[in-house]
Short mmCIF file of C-alpha atoms in Angstrom, two decimals:
data_model
loop_
_atom_site.label_atom_id
_atom_site.label_comp_id
_atom_site.label_asym_id
_atom_site.label_seq_id
_atom_site.Cartn_x
_atom_site.Cartn_y
_atom_site.Cartn_z
CA MET A 2 0.00 0.00 0.00
CA LEU A 3 1.52 3.29 -1.09
CA PHE A 4 1.45 6.33 1.17
CA ASN A 5 0.31 8.32 -1.88
CA SER A 6 -2.67 6.11 -2.73
CA MET A 7 -6.40 6.36 -2.16
CA ALA A 8 -6.28 3.07 -0.23
CA PHE A 9 -3.92 4.64 2.33
CA ALA A 10 -6.13 7.73 2.53
CA ILE A 11 -8.86 5.40 3.79
CA PHE A 12 -6.61 3.06 5.77
CA LEU A 13 -4.85 5.65 7.94
CA PRO A 14 -7.90 7.53 9.33
CA ALA A 15 -9.64 4.22 10.04
CA VAL A 16 -6.63 2.75 11.88
CA PHE A 17 -6.01 6.02 13.75
CA THR A 18 -9.62 6.22 14.97
CA LEU A 19 -9.92 2.57 15.98
CA TYR A 20 -6.51 2.59 17.67
CA TRP A 21 -7.43 5.36 20.10
CA ILE A 22 -10.90 3.90 20.71
CA CYS A 23 -9.45 0.47 21.42
CA PRO A 24 -8.78 -0.43 25.12
CA VAL A 25 -5.19 0.41 26.09
CA LYS A 26 -4.09 -3.19 26.73
CA PHE A 27 -5.19 -4.28 23.23
CA ARG A 28 -3.82 -1.35 21.23
CA TYR A 29 -0.53 -3.01 20.38
CA LEU A 30 -2.43 -6.05 19.04
CA PHE A 31 -4.64 -3.86 16.88
CA LEU A 32 -1.66 -1.91 15.55
CA LEU A 33 0.20 -5.17 14.87
CA ALA A 34 -2.75 -6.55 12.92
CA ALA A 35 -3.09 -3.28 10.99
CA SER A 36 0.65 -3.35 10.17
CA TYR A 37 0.46 -6.87 8.77
CA CYS A 38 -2.66 -5.97 6.77
CA PHE A 39 -0.77 -2.98 5.40
CA TYR A 40 2.12 -5.22 4.36
CA MET A 41 -0.06 -7.96 2.91
CA THR A 42 -1.62 -5.56 0.42
CA ALA A 43 1.64 -5.88 -1.55
CA ASP A 44 1.61 -9.70 -1.46
CA ILE A 45 0.37 -12.03 1.27
CA LYS A 46 3.50 -14.19 0.87
CA TYR A 47 5.68 -11.27 2.00
CA SER A 48 4.17 -11.45 5.48
CA LEU A 49 5.43 -15.02 5.86
CA LEU A 50 9.00 -13.86 5.24
CA LEU A 51 8.56 -10.97 7.67
CA MET A 52 7.34 -13.41 10.30
CA LEU A 53 10.32 -15.71 9.60
CA VAL A 54 12.75 -12.84 10.19
CA THR A 55 10.81 -11.86 13.32
CA VAL A 56 10.81 -15.35 14.85
CA SER A 57 14.48 -15.97 13.98
CA SER A 58 15.73 -12.71 15.53
CA TYR A 59 13.43 -13.00 18.56
CA ALA A 60 14.55 -16.58 19.31
CA ALA A 61 18.23 -15.80 18.79
CA ALA A 62 18.03 -12.74 21.05
CA ARG A 63 16.30 -14.70 23.84
CA LEU A 64 18.94 -17.41 23.59
CA LEU A 65 21.72 -14.81 23.81
CA ASP A 66 20.18 -13.53 27.04
CA ALA A 67 19.83 -17.02 28.46
CA VAL A 68 23.32 -18.34 27.61
CA PRO A 69 26.23 -16.81 29.60
CA ALA A 70 29.17 -18.64 27.97
CA PRO A 71 30.97 -16.32 25.49
CA SER A 72 31.75 -19.08 22.97
CA ALA A 73 28.15 -20.32 22.94
CA ARG A 74 26.82 -16.76 22.61
CA LYS A 75 29.11 -16.16 19.64
CA LYS A 76 27.80 -19.28 17.90
CA ILE A 77 24.20 -18.26 18.54
CA PHE A 78 24.90 -14.75 17.26
CA LEU A 79 26.56 -15.94 14.05
CA SER A 80 23.78 -18.49 13.46
CA GLY A 81 21.22 -15.74 13.95
CA LEU A 82 23.01 -13.45 11.48
CA ILE A 83 23.09 -16.21 8.87
CA ALA A 84 19.39 -16.91 9.38
CA LEU A 85 18.50 -13.22 9.04
CA LEU A 86 20.76 -12.33 6.12
CA SER A 87 20.19 -15.45 3.99
CA PRO A 88 16.72 -14.41 2.69
CA LEU A 89 18.01 -10.91 1.88
CA LEU A 90 21.03 -12.27 0.01
CA PHE A 91 18.90 -14.76 -1.86
CA PHE A 92 16.15 -12.42 -3.03
CA LYS A 93 18.41 -9.46 -3.72
CA TYR A 94 21.54 -10.96 -5.29
CA ILE A 95 20.68 -14.37 -6.74
CA PRO A 96 19.00 -12.71 -9.78
CA THR A 97 22.37 -11.13 -10.64
CA LEU A 98 24.24 -14.40 -10.31
CA LEU A 99 21.62 -16.38 -12.25
CA PRO A 100 20.58 -14.13 -15.15
CA LEU A 101 18.48 -16.86 -16.78
CA HIS A 102 16.14 -16.81 -13.82
CA ALA A 103 16.57 -13.18 -12.87
CA SER A 104 13.17 -11.97 -14.01
CA SER A 105 11.17 -14.54 -12.06
CA ILE A 106 13.19 -14.13 -8.83
CA GLN A 107 13.28 -10.33 -9.06
CA PHE A 108 9.49 -10.35 -9.25
CA MET A 109 9.46 -12.07 -5.88
CA LEU A 110 11.67 -9.45 -4.19
CA PRO A 111 9.73 -8.61 -1.00
CA VAL A 112 9.16 -4.90 -0.49
CA GLY A 113 11.02 -3.54 2.52
CA ILE A 114 13.10 -6.68 3.14
CA SER A 115 16.36 -4.71 3.31
CA PHE A 116 15.00 -2.35 5.94
CA TYR A 117 13.37 -4.76 8.36
CA THR A 118 16.27 -7.22 7.99
CA PHE A 119 18.79 -4.51 8.91
CA GLN A 120 16.58 -3.51 11.83
CA ALA A 121 16.54 -7.11 13.08
CA VAL A 122 20.32 -7.48 12.57
CA GLY A 123 20.97 -4.25 14.48
CA TYR A 124 18.73 -5.42 17.33
CA LEU A 125 20.41 -8.84 17.52
CA THR A 126 23.86 -7.22 17.51
CA ASP A 127 22.88 -4.89 20.35
CA ILE A 128 21.65 -7.86 22.40
CA TYR A 129 24.91 -9.71 21.70
CA LEU A 130 26.87 -6.65 22.88
CA ARG A 131 24.60 -6.49 25.97
CA LYS A 132 23.48 -2.92 25.26
CA TYR A 133 20.03 -3.80 26.64
CA PRO A 134 18.15 -7.02 27.50
CA ALA A 135 16.20 -8.91 24.87
CA GLU A 136 12.50 -8.12 24.61
CA LYS A 137 10.52 -10.97 26.21
CA HIS A 138 7.08 -9.98 24.93
CA PHE A 139 6.76 -11.55 21.47
CA GLY A 140 3.86 -9.28 20.47
CA TYR A 141 5.78 -6.12 21.25
CA TYR A 142 8.78 -7.40 19.30
CA CYS A 143 6.58 -8.28 16.31
CA LEU A 144 5.28 -4.72 16.27
CA PHE A 145 8.85 -3.37 16.58
CA LEU A 146 9.76 -4.99 13.23
CA SER A 147 6.43 -4.55 11.44
CA PHE A 148 5.23 -1.06 12.52
CA PHE A 149 3.69 0.03 9.22
CA PRO A 150 4.91 3.66 8.89
CA GLN A 151 8.56 2.55 8.78
CA LEU A 152 8.15 -0.98 7.44
CA LEU A 153 8.76 -0.44 3.73
CA SER A 154 11.58 2.13 3.62
CA GLY A 155 12.57 2.98 7.17
CA PRO A 156 13.79 4.89 9.08
CA ILE A 157 15.62 1.86 10.46
CA GLY A 158 14.62 1.72 14.11
CA ARG A 159 16.90 0.86 17.00
CA GLY A 160 15.62 -1.42 19.75
CA GLY A 161 16.92 0.81 22.52
CA ARG A 162 14.82 3.74 21.30
CA LEU A 163 11.77 2.25 19.60
CA LEU A 164 10.93 -0.78 21.79
CA PRO A 165 10.37 1.23 25.00
CA GLN A 166 7.84 3.37 23.15
CA ILE A 167 6.03 0.29 21.84
CA CYS A 168 6.00 -1.39 25.25
CA SER A 169 4.66 1.58 27.20
CA PRO A 170 1.01 2.69 26.86
CA ARG A 171 0.54 5.70 24.59
CA ARG A 172 -1.63 8.69 25.48
CA PHE A 173 -3.20 10.80 22.80
CA ASP A 174 -1.48 14.16 22.42
CA ALA A 175 -3.34 16.58 20.16
CA SER A 176 -0.30 18.82 19.62
CA GLN A 177 1.83 15.79 18.70
CA ALA A 178 -0.80 14.55 16.25
CA SER A 179 -1.11 18.03 14.76
CA TYR A 180 2.65 18.19 14.27
CA GLY A 181 2.53 14.74 12.65
CA LEU A 182 -0.08 15.84 10.12
CA LYS A 183 2.00 18.89 9.18
CA LYS A 184 5.09 16.70 8.84
CA MET A 185 3.14 14.41 6.52
CA ALA A 186 2.05 17.43 4.45
CA VAL A 187 5.69 18.41 3.95
CA GLY A 188 6.43 14.84 2.86
CA TYR A 189 3.60 14.84 0.34
CA PHE A 190 4.82 18.17 -1.04
CA LYS A 191 8.28 16.68 -1.59
CA LYS A 192 6.95 13.53 -3.23
CA LEU A 193 3.90 14.66 -5.20
CA VAL A 194 5.10 18.10 -6.21
CA VAL A 195 8.89 18.30 -6.41
CA ALA A 196 9.81 14.66 -7.15
CA GLY A 197 6.76 14.28 -9.37
CA LEU A 198 7.65 17.31 -11.48
CA VAL A 199 11.30 16.41 -12.12
CA ALA A 200 10.93 12.63 -12.52
CA PRO A 201 9.75 12.63 -16.18
CA THR A 202 12.86 14.54 -17.35
CA VAL A 203 15.20 12.33 -15.31
CA ASP A 204 13.56 9.14 -16.57
CA ALA A 205 13.66 10.29 -20.18
CA VAL A 206 17.35 11.28 -20.17
CA TYR A 207 18.70 8.42 -18.07
CA GLY A 208 16.39 5.93 -19.74
CA SER A 209 17.76 6.74 -23.21
CA PRO A 210 21.11 8.54 -22.90
CA ASP A 211 22.00 7.73 -26.53
CA SER A 212 19.36 10.25 -27.59
CA TYR A 213 20.95 13.21 -25.81
CA VAL A 214 24.18 15.16 -25.62
CA GLY A 215 25.58 18.16 -23.77
CA LEU A 216 24.10 20.28 -20.98
CA ILE A 217 20.98 18.14 -20.67
CA PHE A 218 23.06 15.53 -18.79
CA PRO A 219 24.16 17.87 -15.95
CA ILE A 220 20.59 19.21 -15.79
CA ALA A 221 19.12 15.71 -15.55
CA THR A 222 21.69 14.76 -12.91
CA PHE A 223 20.85 17.83 -10.85
CA LEU A 224 17.16 17.01 -11.18
CA PHE A 225 17.84 13.42 -10.11
CA ALA A 226 19.62 14.71 -7.01
CA VAL A 227 16.46 16.69 -6.27
CA GLN A 228 14.21 13.73 -7.13
CA ILE A 229 15.89 11.09 -4.97
CA TYR A 230 16.12 13.48 -2.03
CA CYS A 231 12.49 14.57 -2.26
CA ASP A 232 11.23 11.07 -2.93
CA PHE A 233 13.06 9.45 -0.03
CA SER A 234 12.97 12.28 2.51
CA GLY A 235 9.32 12.75 1.53
CA TYR A 236 8.64 9.13 2.45
CA THR A 237 10.51 9.64 5.74
CA ASP A 238 8.52 12.75 6.59
CA ILE A 239 5.26 10.91 5.95
CA ALA A 240 6.45 7.93 8.03
CA ILE A 241 7.56 10.13 10.95
CA GLY A 242 4.36 12.16 10.84
CA CYS A 243 2.22 9.04 10.59
CA ALA A 244 3.97 7.45 13.59
CA LEU A 245 3.35 10.60 15.64
CA LEU A 246 -0.39 10.07 15.15
CA PHE A 247 0.05 6.93 17.29
CA GLY A 248 2.30 8.64 19.84
CA ILE A 249 5.52 7.06 18.56
CA GLU A 250 8.60 9.09 17.64
CA LEU A 251 10.79 7.70 14.85
CA THR A 252 14.35 8.86 14.28
CA ASP A 253 15.09 11.70 11.88
CA ASN A 254 16.49 10.47 8.57
CA PHE A 255 17.38 13.64 6.64
CA LYS A 256 18.66 17.02 7.84
CA SER A 257 19.09 19.33 4.83
CA PRO A 258 21.93 17.18 3.39
CA TYR A 259 22.58 19.30 0.29
CA PHE A 260 23.64 22.21 2.50
CA SER A 261 26.58 20.19 3.83
CA HIS A 262 30.12 21.60 3.72
CA SER A 263 31.85 18.21 3.45
CA LEU A 264 31.16 14.63 2.44
CA LYS A 265 31.44 13.57 6.07
CA GLU A 266 28.80 16.12 7.00
CA PHE A 267 26.66 15.00 4.05
CA TRP A 268 26.60 11.43 5.36
CA SER A 269 25.68 12.66 8.82
CA ARG A 270 22.62 14.31 7.24
CA TRP A 271 21.64 11.85 4.47
CA HIS A 272 19.67 8.66 5.23
CA ILE A 273 20.85 8.97 8.82
CA SER A 274 19.36 5.70 10.06
CA LEU A 275 21.20 3.69 7.37
CA SER A 276 24.50 5.59 7.47
CA SER A 277 24.59 5.31 11.28
CA TRP A 278 23.75 1.60 10.94
CA PHE A 279 26.78 1.06 8.70
CA ARG A 280 28.90 3.14 11.07
CA ASP A 281 27.88 1.15 14.16
CA TYR A 282 27.68 -2.36 12.71
CA VAL A 283 30.28 -2.31 9.91
CA TYR A 284 32.75 0.57 10.21
CA ILE A 285 33.37 0.45 13.98
CA PRO A 286 33.64 -3.37 14.17
CA LEU A 287 36.24 -3.17 11.37
CA GLY A 288 38.28 -0.88 13.59
CA GLY A 289 36.94 2.53 12.62
CA SER A 290 39.50 5.29 12.95
CA ARG A 291 41.30 3.65 15.87
CA ALA A 292 43.90 1.94 13.65
CA GLY A 293 46.61 3.56 11.51
CA LYS A 294 46.01 5.75 8.48
CA PHE A 295 46.01 2.91 5.98
CA ARG A 296 43.65 0.76 8.03
CA HIS A 297 41.36 3.73 8.63
CA ALA A 298 41.20 4.39 4.89
CA LEU A 299 40.55 0.71 4.22
CA ASN A 300 37.75 0.62 6.79
CA LEU A 301 36.11 3.65 5.17
CA MET A 302 36.35 2.13 1.71
CA LEU A 303 35.01 -1.26 2.79
CA THR A 304 32.08 0.37 4.58
CA PHE A 305 31.06 2.39 1.53
CA LEU A 306 31.53 -0.58 -0.79
CA VAL A 307 29.17 -2.59 1.43
CA SER A 308 26.75 0.35 1.33
CA GLY A 309 26.91 0.31 -2.46
CA LEU A 310 26.26 -3.44 -2.56
CA TRP A 311 23.31 -2.98 -0.20
CA HIS A 312 21.67 -0.83 -2.86
CA GLY A 313 22.27 -3.42 -5.58
CA ALA A 314 24.71 -5.99 -6.94
CA GLY A 315 25.44 -4.02 -10.13
CA ILE A 316 28.85 -2.51 -10.85
CA THR A 317 27.32 0.98 -10.92
CA PHE A 318 26.24 0.74 -7.26
CA LEU A 319 29.64 -0.62 -6.31
CA LEU A 320 31.31 2.34 -8.05
CA TRP A 321 28.92 4.75 -6.37
CA GLY A 322 29.90 3.37 -2.96
CA GLY A 323 33.59 3.29 -3.92
CA LEU A 324 33.50 6.92 -5.05
CA HIS A 325 32.07 8.04 -1.72
CA GLY A 326 34.68 5.98 0.07
CA PHE A 327 37.42 7.61 -2.02
CA PHE A 328 35.95 11.09 -1.43
CA GLN A 329 35.96 10.50 2.33
CA ILE A 330 39.55 9.26 2.31
CA LEU A 331 40.67 12.21 0.19
CA GLU A 332 38.75 14.61 2.39
CA ASN A 333 40.47 13.26 5.50
CA ARG A 334 43.85 13.81 3.86
CA MET A 335 43.02 17.38 2.84
CA ASN A 336 41.29 18.33 6.06
CA LYS A 337 44.04 20.61 7.37
CA LEU A 338 42.08 23.58 6.07
CA ARG A 339 39.20 22.62 8.35
CA GLU A 340 41.25 21.86 11.45
CA LYS A 341 41.38 25.48 12.62
CA PRO A 342 37.63 26.02 12.17
CA ALA A 343 37.04 22.90 14.25
CA GLU A 344 39.10 24.45 17.07
CA THR A 345 37.81 28.02 16.84
CA GLY A 346 34.25 27.28 15.76
CA HIS A 347 34.65 29.40 12.61
CA ARG A 348 35.26 28.27 9.03
CA PRO A 349 37.52 30.39 6.76
CA LEU A 350 35.50 32.52 4.33
CA ALA A 351 36.90 30.82 1.22
CA ALA A 352 36.18 27.37 2.62
CA SER A 353 32.67 28.41 3.67
CA ILE A 354 31.87 29.75 0.18
CA LEU A 355 33.39 26.93 -1.86
CA SER A 356 32.92 23.83 0.29
CA MET A 357 29.14 23.61 -0.01
CA PRO A 358 28.87 23.74 -3.84
CA LEU A 359 31.94 21.51 -4.18
CA THR A 360 30.36 18.91 -1.88
CA PHE A 361 27.13 19.06 -3.85
CA LEU A 362 29.00 18.63 -7.16
CA LEU A 363 30.84 15.57 -5.86
CA VAL A 364 27.57 14.06 -4.62
CA CYS A 365 25.96 14.70 -8.02
CA PHE A 366 28.96 13.17 -9.80
CA ALA A 367 28.47 9.98 -7.79
CA TRP A 368 24.69 10.07 -8.42
CA VAL A 369 25.41 9.51 -12.13
CA PHE A 370 26.62 5.98 -11.36
CA PHE A 371 23.77 5.39 -8.92
CA ARG A 372 21.09 6.30 -11.48
CA ALA A 373 22.62 5.05 -14.74
CA ASP A 374 21.37 1.68 -15.97
CA SER A 375 24.87 0.54 -16.95
CA LEU A 376 28.51 1.57 -16.77
CA SER A 377 28.49 2.47 -20.47
CA ASP A 378 25.50 4.77 -19.93
CA ALA A 379 27.28 6.46 -17.02
CA TRP A 380 30.40 6.94 -19.14
CA ARG A 381 28.39 8.48 -21.99
CA ILE A 382 26.65 10.86 -19.60
CA LEU A 383 29.92 12.01 -18.03
CA SER A 384 31.99 12.16 -21.23
CA LEU A 385 29.41 14.09 -23.27
CA SER A 386 28.14 16.45 -20.56
CA PHE A 387 30.32 19.32 -21.80
CA CYS A 388 30.25 18.50 -25.49
CA ASN A 389 30.28 21.73 -27.58
CA ILE A 390 30.56 23.92 -24.46
CA LYS A 391 32.96 26.25 -26.32
CA ASN A 392 30.01 27.35 -28.43
CA PHE A 393 28.08 28.31 -25.33
CA ASP A 394 24.97 29.67 -27.07
CA GLU A 395 24.57 26.43 -29.00
CA TYR A 396 25.30 24.48 -25.81
CA LEU A 397 22.38 26.19 -24.07
CA LYS A 398 20.03 25.95 -27.06
CA THR A 399 20.63 22.21 -27.37
CA ALA A 400 19.69 21.73 -23.71
CA VAL A 401 16.48 23.75 -24.14
CA ILE A 402 15.53 21.67 -27.18
CA CYS A 403 16.29 18.43 -25.32
CA LEU A 404 14.19 19.53 -22.35
CA ASP A 405 11.24 20.01 -24.70
CA MET A 406 9.73 22.62 -22.39
CA SER A 407 8.64 26.19 -22.70
CA TYR A 408 10.42 28.75 -20.57
CA GLY A 409 7.20 29.16 -18.63
CA HIS A 410 7.14 25.47 -17.77
CA MET A 411 10.79 25.62 -16.69
CA ALA A 412 9.88 28.44 -14.30
CA TYR A 413 6.87 26.42 -13.18
CA ILE A 414 9.13 23.52 -12.19
CA SER A 415 11.70 25.82 -10.58
CA ILE A 416 9.27 27.40 -8.10
CA PRO A 417 8.69 24.28 -5.93
CA ILE A 418 12.42 23.48 -5.97
CA LEU A 419 13.22 26.99 -4.73
CA LEU A 420 10.52 26.74 -2.04
CA LEU A 421 12.02 23.47 -0.86
CA ALA A 422 15.53 25.00 -0.81
CA VAL A 423 14.26 27.85 1.38
CA TYR A 424 12.53 25.36 3.71
CA ASP A 425 15.64 23.19 4.00
CA TYR A 426 17.91 26.16 4.60
CA ALA A 427 15.61 27.51 7.31
CA SER A 428 15.49 24.00 8.84
CA LEU A 429 19.24 24.19 9.51
CA LYS A 430 18.60 26.58 12.39
CA THR A 431 15.00 26.04 13.40
CA ASP A 432 12.13 23.58 13.31
CA VAL A 433 10.04 25.31 10.64
CA ILE A 434 6.88 23.35 11.48
CA ALA A 435 7.13 24.17 15.19
CA PHE A 436 7.95 27.79 14.36
CA LEU A 437 4.83 28.17 12.21
CA SER A 438 2.70 26.34 14.76
CA ALA A 439 3.66 28.93 17.37
CA ARG A 440 2.52 31.86 15.19
CA LYS A 441 -0.87 33.50 15.62
CA VAL A 442 -3.90 31.97 13.94
CA TRP A 443 -4.24 34.70 11.32
CA ILE A 444 -0.61 34.03 10.25
CA ARG A 445 -0.28 30.27 10.34
CA TYR A 446 -3.61 29.22 8.81
CA PRO A 447 -3.20 31.23 5.60
CA VAL A 448 0.25 29.62 5.28
CA TYR A 449 -1.28 26.15 5.73
CA VAL A 450 -3.95 26.88 3.12
CA LEU A 451 -1.39 28.21 0.63
CA PHE A 452 0.78 25.17 1.22
CA LEU A 453 -2.06 22.73 0.58
CA LEU A 454 -3.10 24.70 -2.49
CA SER A 455 0.46 24.47 -3.80
CA ILE A 456 0.29 20.68 -3.51
CA LEU A 457 -2.96 20.66 -5.49
CA LEU A 458 -1.64 23.18 -8.03
CA PHE A 459 1.80 21.77 -8.73
CA SER A 460 1.35 18.02 -8.27
CA GLU A 461 0.84 16.19 -11.55
CA LYS A 462 0.96 12.43 -12.05
CA GLY A 463 2.66 11.39 -8.83
CA VAL A 464 -0.43 10.28 -6.92
CA SER A 465 0.04 6.56 -7.52
CA SER A 466 3.75 6.40 -8.36
CA GLU A 467 5.97 4.20 -6.19
CA PHE A 468 8.66 5.64 -3.97
CA TYR A 469 12.11 5.32 -5.51
CA TYR A 470 13.68 3.47 -2.57
CA PHE A 471 11.12 0.64 -2.72
CA GLN A 472 13.43 -1.09 -5.20
CA PHE A 473 16.15 -1.38 -2.56
#
């Protein structure tokens, strides 16, 4: 069931109403049943796999708590990891290894398997490291893995933060629910308006790069950077807002990442639940930055290569991860310019002006490999991006022709992107939603109405389109 579907528009109000009417001691059961119903709308067989992952991780965690011997605990932990990761590896990577059967197996790829598997692996690892005791209540643990707002594309929840909220009785908070609805509205604006407007151009150019040349490639890459951010952070905003309707706070997943001054800062702001997962369960166990320079660089590279493989088994995803690993290593080596700002709290003017656009350009460069269907397509896009740039007028005219848009339509697309940029920039220093909520009625309600009207005005054909990250 898509967040941007009519079915969800009926499902959510019904579940919200019945949840708060339901007696307190049965609410978790109702929410668990609703979450499985939500998941089964994709395919009833998917719920069986979700239950398999749930039972495997629950049993392994209980055994880890019950067995004190270190050697036995290690065997249980490794067995649990194998049981959890095997379905993910099978459904996600076997199609690449067996191309003759790829189409039939790819069709079976369960939606959200990467996210709830990583959540279960993180939970099991925390239990093994004795960060907190294993959850004894099977129903609560089932809801921890299947809670429908985050089930399909995260944020990836941590047991230490999410389980206590699930286990304790929730009380309805009107201000929290109001904030959740506004957060959802921001998410729908990102998905239906911004991502929906730029997606056709991105799909056309990246879907048939042989038909284009020149400036259209950098434009399409920029638009893809906007699309993937709005699509995924839009999903996250909807998920966080939806969870707040039930009194549950999910972790933030995006914090204005394109305003970062470094690649390290970018990854602290982009897909935070996943990047922190790789940091805690891959990078740090490898040794992190505690070893020498070479080992530190190797740990960074391995972590980003694993991140690339998580997104897909193709060489383009591996290169995307490798590029970010290389950028981080290079950034660490050239970080002397930023050492003084770290001590004084101020960044040199030149670094402040140049670091943000340079970071964005490097991120966009890597996005080419992420979005391209093949390595040859990525090479064509990069090698022909500046073709005929010496004849700048012709370079611009070719891009306008390739866009196949009037100047008015270009401006029409630009307005929502600029609005989003203003919102993200303001979000660096303040919670925009909370700020508006604190304004007087005659100020905030006209803003709400204009915002909703902008969704109706600018959104086009994105109402039933899938979220981009569902394929991962």
